Coordinates of C-alpha atoms and ligand atoms in Angstrom, one line a residue:
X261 CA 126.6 -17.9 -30.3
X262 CA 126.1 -15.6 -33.1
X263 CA 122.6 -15.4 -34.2
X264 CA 121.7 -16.5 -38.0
X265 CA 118.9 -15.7 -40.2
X266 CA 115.6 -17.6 -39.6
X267 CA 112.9 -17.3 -42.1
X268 CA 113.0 -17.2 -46.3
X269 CA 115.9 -15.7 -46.9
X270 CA 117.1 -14.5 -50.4
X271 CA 120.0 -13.6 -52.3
X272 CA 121.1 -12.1 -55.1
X273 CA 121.9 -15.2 -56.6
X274 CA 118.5 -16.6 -55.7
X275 CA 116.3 -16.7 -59.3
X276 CA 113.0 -15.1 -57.2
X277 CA 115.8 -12.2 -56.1
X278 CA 114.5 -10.1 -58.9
X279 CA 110.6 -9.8 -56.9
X280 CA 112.0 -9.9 -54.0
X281 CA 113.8 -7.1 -54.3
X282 CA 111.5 -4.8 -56.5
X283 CA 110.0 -1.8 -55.1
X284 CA 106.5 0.1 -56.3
X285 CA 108.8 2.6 -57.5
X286 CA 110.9 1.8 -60.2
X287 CA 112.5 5.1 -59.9
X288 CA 116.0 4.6 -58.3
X289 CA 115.6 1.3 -57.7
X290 CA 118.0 -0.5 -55.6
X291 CA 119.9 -4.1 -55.1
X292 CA 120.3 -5.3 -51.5
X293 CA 122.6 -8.2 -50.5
X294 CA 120.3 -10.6 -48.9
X295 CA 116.2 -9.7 -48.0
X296 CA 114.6 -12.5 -45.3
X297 CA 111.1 -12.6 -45.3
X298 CA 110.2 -13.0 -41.6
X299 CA 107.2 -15.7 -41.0
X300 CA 107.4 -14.8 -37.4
X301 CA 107.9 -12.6 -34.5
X302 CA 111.3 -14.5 -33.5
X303 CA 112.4 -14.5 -37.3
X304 CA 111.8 -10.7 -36.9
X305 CA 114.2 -10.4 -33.2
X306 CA 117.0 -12.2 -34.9
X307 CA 117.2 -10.7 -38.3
X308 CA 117.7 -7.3 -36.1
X309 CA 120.0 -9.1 -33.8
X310 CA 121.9 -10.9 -36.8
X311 CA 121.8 -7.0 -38.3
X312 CA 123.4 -5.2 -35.2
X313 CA 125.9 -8.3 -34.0
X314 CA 127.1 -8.0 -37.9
X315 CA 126.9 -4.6 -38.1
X316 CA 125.4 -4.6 -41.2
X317 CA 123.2 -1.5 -42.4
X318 CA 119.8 -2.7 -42.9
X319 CA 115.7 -1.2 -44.1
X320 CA 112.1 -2.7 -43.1
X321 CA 109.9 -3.5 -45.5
X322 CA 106.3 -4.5 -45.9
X323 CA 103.7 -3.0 -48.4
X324 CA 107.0 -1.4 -50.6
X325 CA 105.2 1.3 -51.2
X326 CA 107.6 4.2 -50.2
X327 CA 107.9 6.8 -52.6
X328 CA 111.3 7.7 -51.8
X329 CA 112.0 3.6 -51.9
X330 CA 113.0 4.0 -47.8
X331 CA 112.1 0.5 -47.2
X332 CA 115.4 -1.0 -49.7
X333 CA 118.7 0.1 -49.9
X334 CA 121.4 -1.3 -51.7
X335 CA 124.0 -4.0 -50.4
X336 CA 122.5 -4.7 -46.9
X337 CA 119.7 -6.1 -45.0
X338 CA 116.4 -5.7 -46.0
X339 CA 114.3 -7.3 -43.4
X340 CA 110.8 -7.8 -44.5
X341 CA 107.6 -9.0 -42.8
X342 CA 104.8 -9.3 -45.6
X343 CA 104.3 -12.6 -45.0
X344 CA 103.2 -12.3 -41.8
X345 CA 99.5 -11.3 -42.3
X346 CA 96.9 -12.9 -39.8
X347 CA 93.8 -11.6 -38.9
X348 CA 91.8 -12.3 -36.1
X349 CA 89.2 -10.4 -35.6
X350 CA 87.0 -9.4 -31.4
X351 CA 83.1 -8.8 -32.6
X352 CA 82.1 -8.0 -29.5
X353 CA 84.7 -5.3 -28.3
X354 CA 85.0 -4.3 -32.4
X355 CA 89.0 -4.6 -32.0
X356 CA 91.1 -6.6 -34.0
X357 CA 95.0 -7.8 -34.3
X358 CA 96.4 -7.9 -37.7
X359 CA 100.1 -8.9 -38.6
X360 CA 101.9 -5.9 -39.7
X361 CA 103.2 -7.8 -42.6
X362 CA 99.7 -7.3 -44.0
X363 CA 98.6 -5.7 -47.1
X364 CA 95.4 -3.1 -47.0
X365 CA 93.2 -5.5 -49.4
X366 CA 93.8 -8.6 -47.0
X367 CA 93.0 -6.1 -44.3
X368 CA 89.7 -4.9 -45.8
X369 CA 88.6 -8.6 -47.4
X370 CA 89.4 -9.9 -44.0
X371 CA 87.3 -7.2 -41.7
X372 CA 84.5 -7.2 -43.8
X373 CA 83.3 -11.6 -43.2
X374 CA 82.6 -9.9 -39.7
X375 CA 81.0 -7.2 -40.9
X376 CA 83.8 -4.3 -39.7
X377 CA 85.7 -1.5 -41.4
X378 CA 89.3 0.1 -40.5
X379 CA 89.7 3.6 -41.8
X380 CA 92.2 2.9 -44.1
X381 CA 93.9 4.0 -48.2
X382 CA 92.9 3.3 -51.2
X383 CA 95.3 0.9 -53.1
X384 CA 95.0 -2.7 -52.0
X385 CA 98.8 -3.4 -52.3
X386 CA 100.0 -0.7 -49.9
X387 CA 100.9 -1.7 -46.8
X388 CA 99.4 -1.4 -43.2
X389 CA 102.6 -0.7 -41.5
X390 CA 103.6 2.2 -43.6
X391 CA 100.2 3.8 -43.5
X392 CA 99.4 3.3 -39.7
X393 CA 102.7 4.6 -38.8
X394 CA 102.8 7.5 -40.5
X395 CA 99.0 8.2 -40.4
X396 CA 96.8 6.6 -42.9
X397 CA 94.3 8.8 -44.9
X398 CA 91.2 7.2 -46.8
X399 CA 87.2 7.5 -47.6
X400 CA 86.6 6.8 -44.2
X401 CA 88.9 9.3 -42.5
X402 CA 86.2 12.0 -42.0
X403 CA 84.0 10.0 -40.4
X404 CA 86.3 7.1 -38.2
X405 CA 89.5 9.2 -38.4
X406 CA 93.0 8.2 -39.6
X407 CA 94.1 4.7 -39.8
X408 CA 96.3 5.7 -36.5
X409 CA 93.6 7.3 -34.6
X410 CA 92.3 3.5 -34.2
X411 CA 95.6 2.2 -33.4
X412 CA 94.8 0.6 -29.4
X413 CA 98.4 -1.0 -29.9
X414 CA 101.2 -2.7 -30.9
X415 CA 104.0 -5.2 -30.5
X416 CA 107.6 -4.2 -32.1
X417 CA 110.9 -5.1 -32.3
X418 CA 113.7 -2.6 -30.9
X419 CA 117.7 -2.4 -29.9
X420 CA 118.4 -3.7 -26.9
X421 CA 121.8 -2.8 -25.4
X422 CA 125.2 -2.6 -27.6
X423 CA 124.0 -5.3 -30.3
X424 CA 120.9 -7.3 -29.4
X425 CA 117.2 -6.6 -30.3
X426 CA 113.9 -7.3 -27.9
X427 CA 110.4 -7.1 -28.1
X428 CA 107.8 -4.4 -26.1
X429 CA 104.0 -3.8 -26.3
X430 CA 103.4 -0.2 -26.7
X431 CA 99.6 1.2 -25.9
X432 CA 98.4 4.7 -24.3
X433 CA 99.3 2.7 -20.9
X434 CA 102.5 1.2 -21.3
X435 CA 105.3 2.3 -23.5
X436 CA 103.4 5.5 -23.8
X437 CA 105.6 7.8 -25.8
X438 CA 106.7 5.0 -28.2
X439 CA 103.1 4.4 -28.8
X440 CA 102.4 8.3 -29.2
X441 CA 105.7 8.1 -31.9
X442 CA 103.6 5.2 -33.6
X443 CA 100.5 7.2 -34.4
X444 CA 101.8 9.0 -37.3
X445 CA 105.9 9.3 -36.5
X446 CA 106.8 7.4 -39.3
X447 CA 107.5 4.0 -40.5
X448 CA 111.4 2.6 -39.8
X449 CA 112.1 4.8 -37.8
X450 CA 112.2 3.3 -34.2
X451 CA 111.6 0.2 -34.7
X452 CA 109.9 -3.3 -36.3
X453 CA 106.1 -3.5 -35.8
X454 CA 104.8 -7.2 -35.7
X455 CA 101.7 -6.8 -35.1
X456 CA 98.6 -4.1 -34.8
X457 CA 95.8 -3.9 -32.1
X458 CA 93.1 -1.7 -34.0
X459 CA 89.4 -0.6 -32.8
X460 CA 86.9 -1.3 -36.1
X461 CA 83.9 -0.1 -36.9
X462 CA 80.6 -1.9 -38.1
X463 CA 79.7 -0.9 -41.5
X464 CA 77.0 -2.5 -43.7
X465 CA 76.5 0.0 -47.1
X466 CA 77.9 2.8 -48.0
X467 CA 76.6 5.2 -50.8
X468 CA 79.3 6.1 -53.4
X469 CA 79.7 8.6 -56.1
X470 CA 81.8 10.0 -59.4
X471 CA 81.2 13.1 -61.1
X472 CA 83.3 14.4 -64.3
X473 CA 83.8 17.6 -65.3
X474 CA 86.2 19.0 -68.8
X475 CA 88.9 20.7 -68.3
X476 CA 87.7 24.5 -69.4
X477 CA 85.6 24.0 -65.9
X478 CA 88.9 22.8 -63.9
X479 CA 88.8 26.6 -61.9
X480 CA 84.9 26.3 -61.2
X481 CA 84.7 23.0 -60.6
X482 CA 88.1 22.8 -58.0
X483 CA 86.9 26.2 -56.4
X484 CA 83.5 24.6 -55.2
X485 CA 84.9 21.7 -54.5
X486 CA 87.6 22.7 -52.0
X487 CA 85.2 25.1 -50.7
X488 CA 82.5 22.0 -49.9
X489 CA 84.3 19.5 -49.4
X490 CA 86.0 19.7 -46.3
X491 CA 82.9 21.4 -44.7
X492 CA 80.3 19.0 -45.8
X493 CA 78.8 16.0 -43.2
X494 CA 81.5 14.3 -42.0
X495 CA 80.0 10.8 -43.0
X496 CA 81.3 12.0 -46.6
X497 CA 85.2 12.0 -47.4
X498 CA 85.6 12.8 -50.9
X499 CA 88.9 13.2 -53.1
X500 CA 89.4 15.3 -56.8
X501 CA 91.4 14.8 -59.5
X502 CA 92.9 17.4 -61.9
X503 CA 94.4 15.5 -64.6
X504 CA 97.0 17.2 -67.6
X505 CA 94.5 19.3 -70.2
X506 CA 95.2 15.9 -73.0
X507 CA 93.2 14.1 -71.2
X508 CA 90.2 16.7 -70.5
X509 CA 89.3 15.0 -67.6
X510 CA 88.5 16.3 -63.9
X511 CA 86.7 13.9 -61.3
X512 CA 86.1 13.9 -58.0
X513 CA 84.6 10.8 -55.8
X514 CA 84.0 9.8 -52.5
X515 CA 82.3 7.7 -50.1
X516 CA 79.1 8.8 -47.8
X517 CA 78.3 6.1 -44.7
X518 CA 74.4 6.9 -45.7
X519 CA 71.6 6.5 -47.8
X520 CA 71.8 7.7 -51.8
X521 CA 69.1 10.0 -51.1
X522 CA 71.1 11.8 -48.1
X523 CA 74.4 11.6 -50.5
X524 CA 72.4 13.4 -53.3
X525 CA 71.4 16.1 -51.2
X526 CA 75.1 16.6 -49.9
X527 CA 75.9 17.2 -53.4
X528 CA 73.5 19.5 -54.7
X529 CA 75.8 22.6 -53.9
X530 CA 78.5 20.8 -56.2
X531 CA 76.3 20.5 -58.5
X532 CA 74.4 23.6 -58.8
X533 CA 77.4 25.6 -59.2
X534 CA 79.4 23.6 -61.8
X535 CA 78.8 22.0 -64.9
X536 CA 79.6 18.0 -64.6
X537 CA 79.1 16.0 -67.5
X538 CA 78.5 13.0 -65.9
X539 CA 77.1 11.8 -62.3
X540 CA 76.6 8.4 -61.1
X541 CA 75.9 7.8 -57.7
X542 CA 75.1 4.2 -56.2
X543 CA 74.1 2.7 -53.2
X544 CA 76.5 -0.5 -52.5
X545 CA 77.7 -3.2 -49.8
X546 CA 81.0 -1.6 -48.1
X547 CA 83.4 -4.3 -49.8
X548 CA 82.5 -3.0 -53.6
X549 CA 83.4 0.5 -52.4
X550 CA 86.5 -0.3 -51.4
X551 CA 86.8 -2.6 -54.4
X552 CA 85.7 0.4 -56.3
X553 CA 88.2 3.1 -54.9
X554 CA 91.4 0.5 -55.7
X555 CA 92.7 1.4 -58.8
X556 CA 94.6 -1.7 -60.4
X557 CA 97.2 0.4 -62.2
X558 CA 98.3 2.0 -58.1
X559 CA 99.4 -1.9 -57.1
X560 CA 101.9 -2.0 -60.1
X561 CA 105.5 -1.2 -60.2
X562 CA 106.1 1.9 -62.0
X563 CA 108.4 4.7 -62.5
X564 CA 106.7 7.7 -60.7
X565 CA 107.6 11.0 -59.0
X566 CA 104.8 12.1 -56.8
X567 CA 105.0 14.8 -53.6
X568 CA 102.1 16.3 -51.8
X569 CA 101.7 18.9 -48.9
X570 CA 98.4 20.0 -47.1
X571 CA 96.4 22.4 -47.8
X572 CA 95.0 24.4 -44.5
X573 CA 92.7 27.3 -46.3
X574 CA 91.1 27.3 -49.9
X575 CA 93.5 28.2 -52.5
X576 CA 92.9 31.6 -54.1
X577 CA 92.2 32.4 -57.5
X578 CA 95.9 32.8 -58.3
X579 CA 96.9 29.4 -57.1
X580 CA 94.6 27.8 -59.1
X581 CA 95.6 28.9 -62.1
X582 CA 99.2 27.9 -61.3
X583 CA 97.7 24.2 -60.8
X584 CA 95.7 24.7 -64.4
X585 CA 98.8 26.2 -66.0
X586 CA 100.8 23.4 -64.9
X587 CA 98.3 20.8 -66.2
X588 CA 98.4 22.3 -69.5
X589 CA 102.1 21.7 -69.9
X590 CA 102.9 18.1 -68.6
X591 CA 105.7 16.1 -69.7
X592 CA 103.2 12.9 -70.2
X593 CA 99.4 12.4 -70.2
X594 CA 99.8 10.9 -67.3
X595 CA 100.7 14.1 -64.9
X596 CA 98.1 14.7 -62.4
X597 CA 96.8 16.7 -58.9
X598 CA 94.9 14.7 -56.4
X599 CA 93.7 15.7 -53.4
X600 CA 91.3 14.3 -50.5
X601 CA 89.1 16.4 -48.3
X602 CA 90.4 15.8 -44.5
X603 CA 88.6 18.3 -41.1
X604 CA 85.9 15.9 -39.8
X605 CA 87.1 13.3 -37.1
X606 CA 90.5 13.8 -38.5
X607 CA 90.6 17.6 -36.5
X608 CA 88.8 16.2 -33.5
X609 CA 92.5 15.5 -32.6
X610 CA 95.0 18.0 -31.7
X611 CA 98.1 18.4 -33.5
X612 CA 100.2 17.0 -30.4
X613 CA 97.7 14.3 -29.3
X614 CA 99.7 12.1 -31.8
X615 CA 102.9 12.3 -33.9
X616 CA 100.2 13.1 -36.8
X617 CA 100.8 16.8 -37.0
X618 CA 98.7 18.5 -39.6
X619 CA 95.5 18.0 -38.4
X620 CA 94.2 21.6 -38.7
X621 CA 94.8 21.0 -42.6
X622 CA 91.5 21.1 -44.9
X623 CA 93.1 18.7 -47.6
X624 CA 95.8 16.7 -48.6
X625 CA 96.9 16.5 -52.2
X626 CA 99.5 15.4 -54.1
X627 CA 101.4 15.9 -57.6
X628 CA 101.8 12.9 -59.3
X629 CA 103.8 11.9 -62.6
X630 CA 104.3 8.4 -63.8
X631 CA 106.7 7.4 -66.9
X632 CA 107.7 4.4 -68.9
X633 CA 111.4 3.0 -68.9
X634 CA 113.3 5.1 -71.4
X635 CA 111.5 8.3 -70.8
X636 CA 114.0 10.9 -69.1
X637 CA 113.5 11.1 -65.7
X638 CA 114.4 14.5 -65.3
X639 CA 111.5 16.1 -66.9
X640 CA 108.9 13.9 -64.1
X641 CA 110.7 15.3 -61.9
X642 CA 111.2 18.7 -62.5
X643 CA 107.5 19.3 -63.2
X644 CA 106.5 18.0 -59.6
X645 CA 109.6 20.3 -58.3
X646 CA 108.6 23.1 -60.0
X647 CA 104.7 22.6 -59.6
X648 CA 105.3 22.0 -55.7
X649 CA 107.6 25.5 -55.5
X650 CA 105.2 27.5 -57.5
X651 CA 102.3 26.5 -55.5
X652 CA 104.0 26.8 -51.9
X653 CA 102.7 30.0 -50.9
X654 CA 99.0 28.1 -51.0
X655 CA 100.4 25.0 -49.2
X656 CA 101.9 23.9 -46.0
X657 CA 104.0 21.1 -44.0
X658 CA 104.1 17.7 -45.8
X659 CA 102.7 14.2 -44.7
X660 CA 105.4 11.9 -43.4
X661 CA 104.1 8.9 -45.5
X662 CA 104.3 10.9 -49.0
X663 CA 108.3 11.6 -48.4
X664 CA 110.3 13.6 -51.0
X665 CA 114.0 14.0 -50.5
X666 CA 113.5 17.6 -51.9
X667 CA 111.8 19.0 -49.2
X668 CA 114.5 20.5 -47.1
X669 CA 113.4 21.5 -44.1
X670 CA 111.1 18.0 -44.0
X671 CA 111.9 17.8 -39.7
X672 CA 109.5 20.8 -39.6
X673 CA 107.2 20.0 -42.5
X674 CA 105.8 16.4 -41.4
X675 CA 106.3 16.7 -37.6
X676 CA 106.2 20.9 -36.9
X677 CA 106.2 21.3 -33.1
X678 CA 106.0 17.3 -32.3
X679 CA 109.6 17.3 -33.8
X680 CA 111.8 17.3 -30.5
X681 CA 109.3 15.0 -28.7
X682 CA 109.6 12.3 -31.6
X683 CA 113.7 12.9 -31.1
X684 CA 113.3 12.2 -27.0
X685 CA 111.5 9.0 -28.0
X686 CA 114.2 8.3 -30.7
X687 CA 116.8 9.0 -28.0
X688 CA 115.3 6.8 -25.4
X689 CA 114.6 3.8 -28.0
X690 CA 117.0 3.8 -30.1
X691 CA 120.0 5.9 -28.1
X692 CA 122.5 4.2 -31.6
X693 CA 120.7 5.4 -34.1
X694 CA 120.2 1.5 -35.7
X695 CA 116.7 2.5 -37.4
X696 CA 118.1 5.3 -39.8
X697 CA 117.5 6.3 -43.5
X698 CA 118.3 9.9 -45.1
X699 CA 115.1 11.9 -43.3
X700 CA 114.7 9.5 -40.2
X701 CA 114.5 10.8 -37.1
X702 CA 117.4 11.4 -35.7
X703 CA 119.0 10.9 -31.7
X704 CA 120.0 14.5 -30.2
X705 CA 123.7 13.9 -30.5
X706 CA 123.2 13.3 -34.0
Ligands
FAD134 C1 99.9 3.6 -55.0 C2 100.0 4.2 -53.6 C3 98.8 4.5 -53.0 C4 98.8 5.1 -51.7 N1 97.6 5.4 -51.1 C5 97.6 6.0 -49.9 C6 96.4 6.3 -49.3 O1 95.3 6.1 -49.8 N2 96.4 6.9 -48.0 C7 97.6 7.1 -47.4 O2 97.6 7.6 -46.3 N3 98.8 6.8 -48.0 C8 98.8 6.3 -49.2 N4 100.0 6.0 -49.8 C9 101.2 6.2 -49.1 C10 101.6 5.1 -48.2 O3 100.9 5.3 -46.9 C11 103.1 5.1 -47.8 O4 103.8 4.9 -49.0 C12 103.4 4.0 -46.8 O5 104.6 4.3 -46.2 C13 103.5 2.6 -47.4 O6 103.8 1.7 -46.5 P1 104.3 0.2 -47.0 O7 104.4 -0.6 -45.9 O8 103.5 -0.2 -48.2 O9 105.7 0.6 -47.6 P2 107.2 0.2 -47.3 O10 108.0 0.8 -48.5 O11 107.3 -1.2 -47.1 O12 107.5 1.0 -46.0 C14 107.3 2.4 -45.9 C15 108.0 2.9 -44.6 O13 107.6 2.2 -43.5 C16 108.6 1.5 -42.9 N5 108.1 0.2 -42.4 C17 107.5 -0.8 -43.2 N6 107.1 -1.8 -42.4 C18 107.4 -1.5 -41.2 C19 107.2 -2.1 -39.9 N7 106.7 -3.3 -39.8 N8 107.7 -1.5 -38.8 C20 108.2 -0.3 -38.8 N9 108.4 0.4 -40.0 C21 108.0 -0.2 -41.1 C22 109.7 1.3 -43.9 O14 111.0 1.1 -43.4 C23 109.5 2.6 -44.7 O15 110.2 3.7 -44.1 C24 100.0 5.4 -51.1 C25 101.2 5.0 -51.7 C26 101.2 4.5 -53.0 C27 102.5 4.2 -53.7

């Protein structure tokens, strides 16, 4: 008997179709012909069986926060699993099993009534499945690792045979190679993930910081930042943000699992050789930090370009002044560089332990440009281009979960020698190439 869609299933006709099919990015925006929202694992088998049987083109969605709007296409199948988002939480073997469906604020609210903290991102609308699978960078990375460093499992949906779908456990014991794909790999590309085994960490306070410079201190400030940041204690994972010279604003934050007194003497070389106009540091309980580092504004649909790459030795003189000329001639106010200090746990791992690749790389950063409807898109775009082209000498490979369909050569930039391993898996999981999106990973005979 053919298999039909269980779950909330929406249409185009549907009057909630318009938020149920909207993306964070507004950008390219697209209009699929029917999205179900899976409330279980079994809605989950049969909207892949109903996909394959049908032979319908399909995405998987959860957080819809793919820059490159992976997770939606237009016409097909969008199967989506954000409202599946329990919790439960082990206090005595600090593991937990969370939904994949949820979001990283449900996530973080939920771990901290016991008490527990998963190294995780910032933005409380971005969603764990993305992140975990394609790595998951935060405050906490330099201390607790990525998010998929404390990955122990997970359950997920893949092809079976010529048109049917079933449902494995993959963990460093069983399924061992899908699981290695799963830490850092990639989101959509092998498979559905229904739910997340993850160790978690106790955590109580954590001591927090912000520190502003103008913009005529952007070289001194950056240079001893990038030159401290990555090399300070590890308990400190700290970010920086150049913004375009209208707004004459440079900060830099971050997050220290200590006393204020410790944090204030981890920043005294910051200090000492810049000029900040303003420092506040405060001692706080763990949920008001993360509170603190979600920016509203990042959890709203917007029109936005944004790339990164990874940075894996300070940038020279020359470089920066690229980054500062670039700054001074945005197309909006709006234009920014961010970037987050990494080393720390995060390089404890080697490149090949897990599909996460870059872990020699001192910082990740991005180039971000956000418009209003009506602006020309072109100009967003060509300034991140442009700015990511001139600055590619100081830069290299790209993270998985910050995709740009510019980058060429992205098989070598996100994955770099775990490229032909991730294909084996691909080959052996999904032999028909169901899970596929411009810059999936590809079966060899494709
Ligand atoms: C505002 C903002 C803030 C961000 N902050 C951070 C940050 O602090 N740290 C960081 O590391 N990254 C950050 N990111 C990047 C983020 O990690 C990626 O965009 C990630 O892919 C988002 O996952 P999602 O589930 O929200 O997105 P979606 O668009 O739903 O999915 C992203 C990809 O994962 C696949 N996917 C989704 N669900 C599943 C599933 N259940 N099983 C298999 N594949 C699935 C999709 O098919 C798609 O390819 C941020 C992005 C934005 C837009």
């Amino acid at each position: 008997m053919a298999t039909k869609l269980t779950g909330r299933v929406v249409h185009p006709d549907d009057p909630d179709y318009s938020e149920a099919r909207t993306n964070l990015n507004l950008y390219r925006s697209k209009f699929p012909g029917v999205i179900v929202f899976c409330q279980d694992e079994m809605d989950v088998l049969n909207a892949l069986k109903y996909a394959r049987e049908k032979d319908i083109p399909f995405r998987v969605r959860s957080g819809r926060h793919s820059y490159q709007n992976f997770s939606i296409l237009n016409k097909g199948l969008v199967i989506d699993i954000s409202e599946m988002t329990k919790v439960s939480v082990n206090v005595n073997r600090n593991t937990s099993d969370i939904e994949a469906g949820a979001d990283l604020g449900h996530v973080y609210q939920s771990l901290w009534k016991y008490g527990r903290a998963l190294p995780g991102g910032t933005e409380y609308s971005v969603g764990l499945a993305g992140l975990t699978l394609g790595g998951g960078i935060g405050y906490l990375s330099r201390i607790f690792g990525l998010t998929c460093d404390n990955l122990l499992g997970v359950r997920i949906v893949i092809p079976k045979g010529e048109d049917s779908a079933q449902v494995v456990e993959a963990t460093r014991w069983k399924n061992r190679e899908l699981f290695w794909a799963c830490c850092g790999g990639g989101g959509g590309n092998f498979g559905i993930v229904t739910q997340f085994k993850f160790r978690v960490h106790p955590i109580d306070t954590v001591s927090i910081y912000r520190m502003e410079w103008d913009f005529d201190q952007l070289e001194k400030a950056y240079d001893a930042w990038q030159n401290w940041a990555p090399f300070t204690d590890e308990k400190l994972t700290s970010s920086i943000e150049l913004h375009a010279k209208s707004q004459n604003l440079i900060f830099s934050e971050g997050q220290y699992v200590g006393s204020k007194e410790e944090l204030k003497k981890l920043l005294k070389p910051l200090v000492k050789e810049t000029d900040p106009r303003k420092i506040q540091i405060a001692t706080v309980p763990f949920n008001k930090a993360f509170d603190y580092f979600n920016y509203p504004a990042g959890n709203e649909p917007a029109y936005f370009k944004r790339s990164g790459s990874f940075i894996y030795e300070p940038i020279p003189e020359r470089g920066i002044q690229i980054m500062k000329k670039f700054l001074e001639n945005t197309p909006n106010e709006n234009a920014s560089i961010w970037q987050q200090s990494l080393a720390g746990k995060v390089q404890s791992v080697s490149p090949t332990e897990t599909a996460f690749y870059h872990r020699n790389a001192l910082i990740a950063q991005e180039y971000n440009t956000t418009w209003n409807k009506g602006e020309d898109a072109k100009d967003f775009v060509e300034w991140v281009v442009a700015l990511r082209k001139h600055m590619s000498p100081y830069t290299k490979g790209d993270y998985v979960n910050w995709p740009d369909l510019s980058i060429r050569d992205w098989p070598t930039s996100y994955y770099g020698e775990n490229f032909d391993r991730l294909r084996k898996v691909k080959t052996r999981i999904d032999p028909m190439n169901v899970f596929n999106f411009k810059q999936s990973i590809p079966p060899f005979w494709r």
